[in-house]
Structure formats: structure tokens, C-alpha cells
Short mmCIF file of C-alpha atoms and ligand atoms in Angstrom, two decimals:
data_model
loop_
_atom_site.label_atom_id
_atom_site.label_comp_id
_atom_site.label_asym_id
_atom_site.label_seq_id
_atom_site.Cartn_x
_atom_site.Cartn_y
_atom_site.Cartn_z
CA UNK A 1 18.83 23.58 -34.84
CA UNK A 2 21.60 24.17 -32.33
CA UNK A 3 22.20 21.92 -29.35
CA UNK A 4 21.03 24.66 -26.97
CA UNK A 5 17.79 24.99 -28.92
CA UNK A 6 17.16 21.28 -28.73
CA UNK A 7 17.91 21.27 -25.02
CA UNK A 8 15.56 24.16 -24.43
CA UNK A 9 12.75 22.48 -26.36
CA UNK A 10 13.23 19.21 -24.52
CA UNK A 11 13.18 21.04 -21.22
CA UNK A 12 9.94 22.81 -22.13
CA UNK A 13 8.36 19.52 -23.27
CA UNK A 14 9.38 17.75 -20.07
CA UNK A 15 8.00 20.59 -17.97
CA UNK A 16 4.66 20.51 -19.82
CA UNK A 17 4.44 16.74 -19.50
CA UNK A 18 5.16 16.84 -15.77
CA UNK A 19 2.57 19.53 -15.29
CA UNK A 20 -0.17 17.75 -17.27
CA UNK A 21 0.60 14.58 -15.35
CA UNK A 22 0.24 16.42 -12.06
CA UNK A 23 -3.09 17.87 -13.21
CA UNK A 24 -4.55 14.68 -14.69
CA UNK A 25 -3.66 12.81 -11.50
CA UNK A 26 -6.18 15.08 -9.84
CA UNK A 27 -9.07 14.16 -12.13
CA UNK A 28 -12.60 14.79 -10.86
CA UNK A 29 -13.81 11.36 -9.95
CA UNK A 30 -10.68 10.01 -8.36
CA UNK A 31 -10.31 13.19 -6.35
CA UNK A 32 -13.79 14.71 -6.06
CA UNK A 33 -12.53 17.44 -3.76
CA UNK A 34 -9.74 18.57 -6.05
CA UNK A 35 -9.26 22.29 -6.57
CA UNK A 36 -7.86 21.75 -10.07
CA UNK A 37 -11.18 22.42 -11.72
CA UNK A 38 -12.36 25.35 -13.73
CA UNK A 39 -16.08 25.56 -13.19
CA UNK A 40 -16.09 29.11 -11.79
CA UNK A 41 -14.08 32.25 -12.42
CA UNK A 42 -12.89 31.98 -8.84
CA UNK A 43 -11.24 28.63 -9.42
CA UNK A 44 -9.90 29.78 -12.79
CA UNK A 45 -8.10 32.64 -11.02
CA UNK A 46 -6.71 30.31 -8.38
CA UNK A 47 -5.64 27.79 -10.98
CA UNK A 48 -3.87 30.36 -13.13
CA UNK A 49 -1.90 31.61 -10.11
CA UNK A 50 -1.10 28.06 -9.19
CA UNK A 51 0.18 27.38 -12.70
CA UNK A 52 2.38 30.45 -12.84
CA UNK A 53 3.75 29.72 -9.36
CA UNK A 54 4.43 26.16 -10.42
CA UNK A 55 6.35 27.31 -13.51
CA UNK A 56 8.37 29.94 -11.62
CA UNK A 57 9.11 27.57 -8.77
CA UNK A 58 10.24 24.91 -11.23
CA UNK A 59 12.55 27.33 -13.03
CA UNK A 60 14.06 28.51 -9.74
CA UNK A 61 14.43 24.95 -8.51
CA UNK A 62 16.17 23.77 -11.69
CA UNK A 63 18.52 26.79 -11.81
CA UNK A 64 19.45 26.49 -8.14
CA UNK A 65 20.06 22.77 -8.38
CA UNK A 66 22.18 23.19 -11.54
CA UNK A 67 24.22 25.93 -9.88
CA UNK A 68 24.65 23.77 -6.80
CA UNK A 69 25.84 20.77 -8.81
CA UNK A 70 28.18 22.92 -10.83
CA UNK A 71 29.71 24.48 -7.68
CA UNK A 72 30.06 21.07 -6.06
CA UNK A 73 31.91 19.77 -9.08
CA UNK A 74 33.96 22.87 -9.89
CA UNK A 75 35.19 23.47 -6.33
CA UNK A 76 35.47 19.90 -5.21
CA UNK A 77 38.34 19.09 -2.91
CA UNK A 78 41.57 18.30 -4.74
CA UNK A 79 44.96 17.08 -3.46
CA UNK A 80 47.30 20.00 -2.80
CA UNK A 81 44.82 22.65 -3.95
CA UNK A 82 44.89 25.92 -2.00
CA UNK A 83 41.96 26.99 0.22
CA UNK A 84 39.20 28.54 -1.94
CA UNK A 85 38.71 32.28 -1.65
CA UNK A 86 36.14 33.17 1.03
CA UNK A 87 33.20 35.33 -0.03
CA UNK A 88 32.01 36.34 3.42
CA UNK A 89 31.17 40.05 3.48
CA UNK A 90 31.13 40.35 -0.31
CA UNK A 91 28.74 43.28 -0.86
CA UNK A 92 28.08 42.57 -4.53
CA UNK A 93 27.05 38.97 -3.81
CA UNK A 94 24.87 39.94 -0.87
CA UNK A 95 23.05 42.59 -2.85
CA UNK A 96 22.59 40.10 -5.69
CA UNK A 97 21.08 37.34 -3.61
CA UNK A 98 18.78 39.77 -1.92
CA UNK A 99 17.62 41.25 -5.20
CA UNK A 100 17.03 38.01 -7.12
CA UNK A 101 14.42 36.59 -4.68
CA UNK A 102 12.81 40.04 -4.53
CA UNK A 103 12.44 40.02 -8.32
CA UNK A 104 11.09 36.45 -8.24
CA UNK A 105 8.58 37.52 -5.58
CA UNK A 106 7.37 40.35 -7.82
CA UNK A 107 6.43 37.75 -10.45
CA UNK A 108 4.45 35.91 -7.78
CA UNK A 109 2.98 38.97 -6.09
CA UNK A 110 1.61 40.73 -9.17
CA UNK A 111 -0.82 37.99 -10.30
CA UNK A 112 -1.66 37.14 -6.68
CA UNK A 113 -2.55 40.69 -5.69
CA UNK A 114 -4.48 41.13 -8.95
CA UNK A 115 -6.51 38.00 -8.21
CA UNK A 116 -7.15 39.14 -4.64
CA UNK A 117 -8.51 42.45 -5.90
CA UNK A 118 -10.67 40.73 -8.51
CA UNK A 119 -12.14 38.12 -6.21
CA UNK A 120 -12.60 40.51 -3.27
CA UNK A 121 -14.42 43.10 -5.34
CA UNK A 122 -18.14 43.58 -4.84
CA UNK A 123 -20.27 41.01 -6.62
CA UNK A 124 -22.33 42.07 -9.62
CA UNK A 125 -25.61 43.74 -8.54
CA UNK A 126 -27.99 41.07 -9.87
CA UNK A 127 -26.19 38.24 -8.11
CA UNK A 128 -28.06 35.53 -6.27
CA UNK A 129 -27.71 36.33 -2.57
CA UNK A 130 -27.16 33.40 -0.24
CA UNK A 131 -26.63 33.83 3.47
CA UNK A 132 -24.48 31.05 4.87
CA UNK A 133 -24.76 30.69 8.64
CA UNK A 134 -22.42 28.28 10.36
CA UNK A 135 -23.73 26.42 13.39
CA UNK A 136 -22.10 23.79 15.56
CA UNK A 137 -22.29 21.59 13.44
CA UNK A 138 -24.44 22.23 10.43
CA UNK A 139 -25.01 24.78 7.68
CA UNK A 140 -27.95 27.09 7.33
CA UNK A 141 -28.58 28.49 3.84
CA UNK A 142 -30.90 31.47 3.44
CA UNK A 143 -32.01 32.94 0.13
CA UNK A 144 -33.25 36.40 1.23
CA UNK A 145 -34.37 37.35 -2.29
CA UNK A 146 -36.77 34.41 -2.26
CA UNK A 147 -37.57 33.95 1.42
CA UNK A 148 -36.21 30.42 1.37
CA UNK A 149 -34.42 28.84 4.33
CA UNK A 150 -32.82 25.43 4.12
CA UNK A 151 -29.96 23.45 5.60
CA UNK A 152 -26.95 21.46 4.48
CA UNK A 153 -28.03 21.28 0.83
CA UNK A 154 -27.30 24.26 -1.37
CA UNK A 155 -28.89 24.79 -4.79
CA UNK A 156 -27.18 27.11 -7.28
CA UNK A 157 -28.32 28.00 -10.78
CA UNK A 158 -25.70 27.49 -13.47
CA UNK A 159 -24.41 30.70 -15.00
CA UNK A 160 -25.59 33.14 -12.33
CA UNK A 161 -23.14 34.79 -9.96
CA UNK A 162 -23.85 33.81 -6.39
CA UNK A 163 -22.83 36.13 -3.59
CA UNK A 164 -22.39 34.37 -0.27
CA UNK A 165 -22.68 36.38 2.92
CA UNK A 166 -20.83 34.26 5.45
CA UNK A 167 -21.79 34.47 9.12
CA UNK A 168 -21.57 32.28 12.17
CA UNK A 169 -23.96 31.59 14.98
CA UNK A 170 -21.24 30.49 17.38
CA UNK A 171 -17.56 29.82 16.67
CA UNK A 172 -15.30 30.12 13.63
CA UNK A 173 -16.17 27.93 10.66
CA UNK A 174 -14.90 27.96 7.09
CA UNK A 175 -16.96 27.53 3.95
CA UNK A 176 -15.50 25.55 1.09
CA UNK A 177 -16.75 23.80 -2.03
CA UNK A 178 -13.37 22.75 -3.42
CA UNK A 179 -14.47 22.27 -7.01
CA UNK A 180 -16.38 25.55 -7.16
CA UNK A 181 -14.60 27.97 -4.88
CA UNK A 182 -13.76 29.12 -1.39
CA UNK A 183 -12.55 28.64 1.23
CA UNK A 184 -13.48 31.58 3.41
CA UNK A 185 -13.99 31.92 7.14
CA UNK A 186 -17.24 32.53 8.98
CA UNK A 187 -16.35 34.94 11.76
CA UNK A 188 -18.41 36.03 14.76
CA UNK A 189 -19.85 39.58 14.58
CA UNK A 190 -18.57 40.06 11.07
CA UNK A 191 -19.83 39.20 7.60
CA UNK A 192 -17.39 37.86 5.05
CA UNK A 193 -18.33 37.76 1.39
CA UNK A 194 -17.45 35.31 -1.31
CA UNK A 195 -18.79 35.17 -4.82
CA UNK A 196 -18.35 33.04 -7.87
CA UNK A 197 -20.26 32.05 -10.97
CA UNK A 198 -20.71 28.36 -11.76
CA UNK A 199 -20.49 29.33 -15.43
CA UNK A 200 -18.88 26.21 -16.82
CA UNK A 201 -20.37 23.78 -14.34
CA UNK A 202 -22.84 21.16 -15.49
CA UNK A 203 -25.75 19.78 -13.51
CA UNK A 204 -23.75 18.19 -10.81
CA UNK A 205 -23.49 17.51 -7.09
CA UNK A 206 -20.47 18.83 -5.25
CA UNK A 207 -19.01 18.22 -1.84
CA UNK A 208 -18.66 21.06 0.63
CA UNK A 209 -17.24 21.10 4.11
CA UNK A 210 -16.13 23.12 7.10
CA UNK A 211 -12.42 23.84 7.10
CA UNK A 212 -11.80 25.59 10.36
CA UNK A 213 -11.64 23.49 13.49
CA UNK A 214 -14.88 24.27 15.32
CA UNK A 215 -15.20 21.64 18.01
CA UNK A 216 -16.13 17.99 18.52
CA UNK A 217 -17.98 17.47 15.25
CA UNK A 218 -15.93 19.72 12.96
CA UNK A 219 -15.30 16.74 10.69
CA UNK A 220 -19.05 16.03 10.69
CA UNK A 221 -19.98 19.43 9.28
CA UNK A 222 -20.47 18.63 5.62
CA UNK A 223 -22.85 19.86 2.98
CA UNK A 224 -23.73 19.28 -0.67
CA UNK A 225 -24.01 21.89 -3.37
CA UNK A 226 -26.08 21.21 -6.48
CA UNK A 227 -25.63 23.20 -9.65
CA UNK A 228 -28.89 23.08 -11.57
CA UNK A 229 -30.31 24.75 -14.66
CA UNK A 230 -31.95 28.17 -14.13
CA UNK A 231 -35.36 26.60 -14.86
CA UNK A 232 -34.82 23.86 -12.30
CA UNK A 233 -33.66 26.47 -9.81
CA UNK A 234 -36.87 28.46 -10.28
CA UNK A 235 -38.91 25.30 -9.71
CA UNK A 236 -36.87 24.42 -6.66
CA UNK A 237 -37.40 27.93 -5.23
CA UNK A 238 -41.14 27.79 -5.92
CA UNK A 239 -41.35 24.47 -4.13
CA UNK A 240 -39.23 25.62 -1.19
CA UNK A 241 -41.41 28.69 -0.75
CA UNK A 242 -44.53 26.61 -0.45
CA UNK A 243 -45.28 25.43 3.08
CA UNK A 244 -45.00 21.77 3.85
CA UNK A 245 -48.18 20.21 2.63
CA UNK A 246 -49.21 17.35 4.74
CA UNK A 247 -52.30 16.24 6.58
CA UNK A 248 -53.93 18.10 9.47
CA UNK A 249 -52.12 20.69 11.47
CA UNK A 250 -53.27 21.05 15.08
CA UNK A 251 -55.29 24.23 15.39
CA UNK A 252 -55.12 25.08 11.71
CA UNK A 253 -58.68 24.19 10.75
CA UNK A 254 -59.32 21.93 7.82
CA UNK A 255 -56.48 19.61 6.78
CA UNK A 256 -54.61 20.73 3.72
CA UNK A 257 -54.80 18.20 0.90
CA UNK A 258 -51.63 16.24 0.27
CA UNK A 259 -49.73 17.21 -2.88
CA UNK A 260 -51.39 15.27 -5.71
CA UNK A 261 -48.90 12.81 -7.07
CA UNK A 262 -50.41 13.01 -10.54
CA UNK A 263 -49.27 16.58 -11.28
CA UNK A 264 -46.22 16.70 -13.53
CA UNK A 265 -43.18 16.42 -11.30
CA UNK A 266 -41.38 19.72 -11.25
CA UNK A 267 -37.84 19.85 -10.00
CA UNK A 268 -38.17 19.54 -6.25
CA UNK A 269 -34.75 18.28 -5.25
CA UNK A 270 -31.69 16.59 -6.65
CA UNK A 271 -32.68 13.01 -7.60
CA UNK A 272 -31.25 10.56 -5.10
CA UNK A 273 -30.16 8.17 -7.85
CA UNK A 274 -28.11 10.90 -9.49
CA UNK A 275 -25.98 11.50 -6.43
CA UNK A 276 -22.43 10.66 -7.57
CA UNK A 277 -20.62 8.07 -5.51
CA UNK A 278 -18.35 10.64 -3.90
CA UNK A 279 -21.34 12.62 -2.62
CA UNK A 280 -23.21 9.69 -1.04
CA UNK A 281 -22.87 9.95 2.74
CA UNK A 282 -20.77 7.04 3.92
CA UNK A 283 -20.21 7.53 7.61
CA UNK A 284 -20.61 4.14 9.28
CA UNK A 285 -23.11 3.93 12.13
CA UNK A 286 -21.52 3.52 15.54
CA UNK A 287 -21.59 -0.04 16.86
CA UNK A 288 -24.67 -1.26 18.68
CA UNK A 289 -27.24 1.00 17.01
CA UNK A 290 -30.05 -1.06 15.59
CA UNK A 291 -33.54 -0.24 14.46
CA UNK A 292 -36.58 -2.48 14.21
CA UNK A 293 -37.38 -2.04 10.51
CA UNK A 294 -40.75 -3.75 10.85
CA UNK A 295 -42.19 -0.80 12.81
CA UNK A 296 -44.56 1.02 10.46
CA UNK A 297 -45.03 4.71 11.14
CA UNK A 298 -48.14 6.73 10.50
CA UNK A 299 -47.50 10.26 9.22
CA UNK A 300 -50.70 11.76 10.68
CA UNK A 301 -49.96 10.32 14.09
CA UNK A 302 -46.35 11.40 13.63
CA UNK A 303 -47.44 14.96 13.10
CA UNK A 304 -49.39 14.89 16.37
CA UNK A 305 -46.46 13.42 18.27
CA UNK A 306 -44.00 15.81 16.68
CA UNK A 307 -46.19 18.81 17.46
CA UNK A 308 -46.31 18.04 21.18
CA UNK A 309 -42.68 16.93 21.58
CA UNK A 310 -39.43 18.74 22.23
CA UNK A 311 -38.89 18.89 18.42
CA UNK A 312 -40.88 22.11 18.05
CA UNK A 313 -38.64 23.97 20.49
CA UNK A 314 -35.81 23.90 17.96
CA UNK A 315 -37.20 23.27 14.49
CA UNK A 316 -39.38 25.24 12.12
CA UNK A 317 -41.77 23.58 9.72
CA UNK A 318 -43.61 26.20 7.66
CA UNK A 319 -47.21 25.06 7.54
CA UNK A 320 -47.11 23.61 11.05
CA UNK A 321 -47.98 26.52 13.36
CA UNK A 322 -46.67 24.63 16.41
CA UNK A 323 -43.21 24.23 14.92
CA UNK A 324 -41.42 27.58 15.00
CA UNK A 325 -38.14 26.80 16.80
CA UNK A 326 -35.07 28.60 15.57
CA UNK A 327 -32.18 26.60 17.01
CA UNK A 328 -32.00 23.62 14.71
CA UNK A 329 -32.28 23.22 10.94
CA UNK A 330 -35.52 24.25 9.21
CA UNK A 331 -37.37 21.04 8.40
CA UNK A 332 -40.10 22.40 6.09
CA UNK A 333 -39.04 20.24 3.15
CA UNK A 334 -36.97 17.76 5.08
CA UNK A 335 -38.37 14.79 3.17
CA UNK A 336 -36.76 16.03 -0.02
CA UNK A 337 -33.27 16.23 1.48
CA UNK A 338 -30.82 13.51 0.64
CA UNK A 339 -28.64 13.71 3.70
CA UNK A 340 -28.98 13.85 7.46
CA UNK A 341 -26.92 15.21 10.34
CA UNK A 342 -25.10 17.80 8.14
CA UNK A 343 -24.28 15.57 5.22
CA UNK A 344 -22.91 12.61 7.15
CA UNK A 345 -25.73 10.05 6.91
CA UNK A 346 -28.21 9.21 4.15
CA UNK A 347 -31.69 10.54 4.87
CA UNK A 348 -33.53 7.23 5.02
CA UNK A 349 -36.01 5.83 7.54
CA UNK A 350 -33.48 3.82 9.51
CA UNK A 351 -30.92 6.60 9.92
CA UNK A 352 -33.62 9.15 10.67
CA UNK A 353 -35.21 6.93 13.34
CA UNK A 354 -31.85 6.31 15.00
CA UNK A 355 -31.10 10.01 14.78
CA UNK A 356 -34.32 11.02 16.52
CA UNK A 357 -33.86 8.31 19.11
CA UNK A 358 -30.29 9.26 19.99
CA UNK A 359 -28.54 11.80 17.76
CA UNK A 360 -25.80 12.16 20.35
CA UNK A 361 -24.75 8.58 19.85
CA UNK A 362 -24.41 9.29 16.11
CA UNK A 363 -22.62 12.63 16.14
CA UNK A 364 -20.34 13.66 18.99
CA UNK A 365 -21.37 16.83 20.79
CA UNK A 366 -24.53 17.40 18.77
CA UNK A 367 -26.96 19.79 20.49
CA UNK A 368 -30.03 17.76 19.61
CA UNK A 369 -31.07 15.97 22.80
CA UNK A 370 -31.45 12.25 23.16
CA UNK A 371 -35.18 11.67 22.68
CA UNK A 372 -35.62 7.91 22.77
CA UNK A 373 -37.04 6.44 25.93
CA UNK A 374 -34.49 4.22 27.68
CA UNK A 375 -31.60 5.64 25.64
CA UNK A 376 -28.34 6.60 27.28
CA UNK A 377 -27.47 10.25 26.66
CA UNK A 378 -23.68 10.37 26.26
CA UNK A 379 -23.56 14.10 26.96
CA UNK A 380 -25.72 14.23 30.09
CA UNK A 381 -24.50 10.77 31.12
CA UNK A 382 -28.00 9.70 32.10
CA UNK A 383 -30.65 7.42 30.70
CA UNK A 384 -33.75 9.09 29.27
CA UNK A 385 -36.83 7.90 31.13
CA UNK A 386 -39.57 10.08 29.65
CA UNK A 387 -38.69 10.14 25.97
CA UNK A 388 -40.38 8.82 22.84
CA UNK A 389 -41.22 5.19 22.28
CA UNK A 390 -39.92 3.46 19.16
CA UNK A 391 -43.44 3.52 17.70
CA UNK A 392 -43.68 7.27 18.26
CA UNK A 393 -40.31 7.70 16.60
CA UNK A 394 -41.45 5.62 13.64
CA UNK A 395 -44.50 7.88 13.35
CA UNK A 396 -42.36 11.05 13.41
CA UNK A 397 -40.11 9.50 10.76
CA UNK A 398 -43.15 8.89 8.55
CA UNK A 399 -44.28 12.48 9.08
CA UNK A 400 -40.89 14.04 8.32
CA UNK A 401 -40.40 11.84 5.28
CA UNK A 402 -43.76 13.00 3.97
CA UNK A 403 -42.54 16.62 4.02
CA UNK A 404 -41.27 16.61 0.46
CU1 LIG B 1 -17.49 24.21 11.44
CU2 LIG B 1 -15.34 23.23 11.45
#
């Protein structure tokens, strides 16, 4: 083996080692929002471009640095040496250093353009259609093929291409699930599309977020995506399609029986205990927000209070004929959601009570009004005098939590 051969092999080995190190440093659990994952064809495309760019950039960097060092050494200043020859206006050199970057760019452009064409093509015809609607500051997910509407928690069957139609209700937002694919903007009066297939994903929870500055709570516009088995997805859809089953609905005749707990538990939502650490909402509560945990709510009373409060002006609960508002998230199966306030707080009794009492103290700029009696509304800069009592809030919490 010649010396050049050995050098070349060592160089290749060093390059590979550096690259693997860079990749392994971005392992899933240390960096849950890493893009160096290959769970969808979208991310595989992106990763392969990234790799080839990395290799080309490394080669260019090494060659340029070597040439630089060589020139520095070869033409270093020496005692009594004549002035070096000037190359200003040298046509050959100028053509050369225009051509070389152009050639390098071709190596970058060809795979990039190819990937753009592949990922921007129309999705396969039997894809799962999901409408993503950005709101200040939460995500609405609609499954038009199934008539399902939900918010901030996205369920995707493993192995099926999903075609997202991206729209916005107000300003620019950007949809991104780093470990699956994206990001792509949600633009007013225009539908953007994005598709990928979670074909090598396992049953897993993934973080998603908004990536286009969209106002006060841009950083509070998170969501979770869950990749589930096709069977679980079917069960989830069937459950989502069913109206919320709980107690008596004002004006709806006989009360519907509550879901019997004894029936075999189909897949209704991602199990709370299987939420990986990185997906557990961890936004600390602002100072001074406390809740009297000893208040016990009554779901039936909660339904009455809910159905005659401001809640129904904004929220829909299928199965509650009073609740048909379209401004806020659909709450039909709110009790089975794991997060609150667009993925920033855990959906538990305490956070939910505080949220109903004064969402504006928990999320800057949120449109939901301050509902708690005696609470200071930071947006209107007034104290609410006619709102809900803590007991009424506890009742609404019990009602919403019962909407599994
Ligand atoms: Cu929505 Cu940033």
C-alpha cells in the first residue's frame, strides 16, 4: 500500500468517524426534537441531502484550507526576495474560480431539486387527509374522511401516508414535527400541502410546534403527534366520532347513559403514563396562581353551569346541543386529552381549573376570557365581577374531565 493510499484511507475513516459522532450526538432522547431521524420518507430525503452536503462541504473545506496553508508557507515573506507576481486581472484564474463553485453547486443542486420535486409531488390517492388549521395560539386538526375534529393532539397510523392541508385562521404559522417531517408554513387564503409516511416509526409520541413568529404566545403553540398502529387508529377514530357521552343534556330528553366502564377498553387516547419525558408539558405556572384542591366538582352540575356560561359561545361539544361555538378548540373528547392550552400544561384538574378561572394569566394574549369571579383580567385590565365562582369552576372541571 502506498503512502497516498494510506493517507486517503485514514482521511476517509476520520471523516466517517466525525460524521457518526455528529449524528450520535443528536440521539433521540437527548435531543427529542432532532431532525436526524429516519421515520418517514420525508426525513430520509432531508437526511440524505444533509449527508451529501456535509461530505461536499467537508471536502471543499479541507481542500481550501490545505491550499491556503500551502500558499502561506510557499509564498511567505523572505529577506531580499522580490515582490511576488500579481495575479489581478488574470482571466484564466477568474474563470477557474467562477467555474469551480458553479460545479460544486451542481452537486448540491441536483439532489436538492430532486428532493423538492419528490416531496412537493401530489400525495398518493389513498392518503389519510388531515386539515391543519393554525389559530392564535393552538392547532385544530380535522380528519375530513372521518368527520373528526380535534385540537393540539394529532393521531397518525403507522405506515399510511398522511397528507396535511395546511391553513390558517389568522396570521402565519408553521407546522413542524421535527422527528417526522415539516416544517411548512400556514398562509392566509392559501392551502399548503405536506405529506409523509411514518413508515418506520414505532408507537411513539412526538413533539410538534409552531415555527413562524405569530404573536404573543408563539412559543406557547405546541402540539403532540402520536403514531399508533392502524388498529388503534381505527379505534381512536370510532371513539372520536361518537358524541361525548355524559349525563343529561339540557333540552335533549332522557339522559344518555355514561359509557360503561366494564366494556373492554379500546384505544381511546395515548396512555398518559406512556408519554415520554420530553413530551410531558413542563411549563411552570406563573407565580401566585393557586387552587383549592379540596373543592369537589360535580359533573352533572358542571354540565349545567357550562351550558349556560360563556363557554358555549366558543366551544363545541358534540352531544351537548347548547355547545356549538366555533372559535375555540372542540372539546367533545377533552377528557381524553393529555395536554392543555396548546400543549403547554398537563390536562389535570388543577391546571384546568386555573385555566378556566384565568387563562390569560397562564398564557399571554390568549383569546379565552378571564372567567373567574374576582380575577384580574390582564388583557382588559379590569377585575371580573360577574364570573364563575370557584365551586362552579370545579363543577365544570369535573364535567370536562368526564368527556373521555
Ligand atoms: Cu403560530 Cu408561531
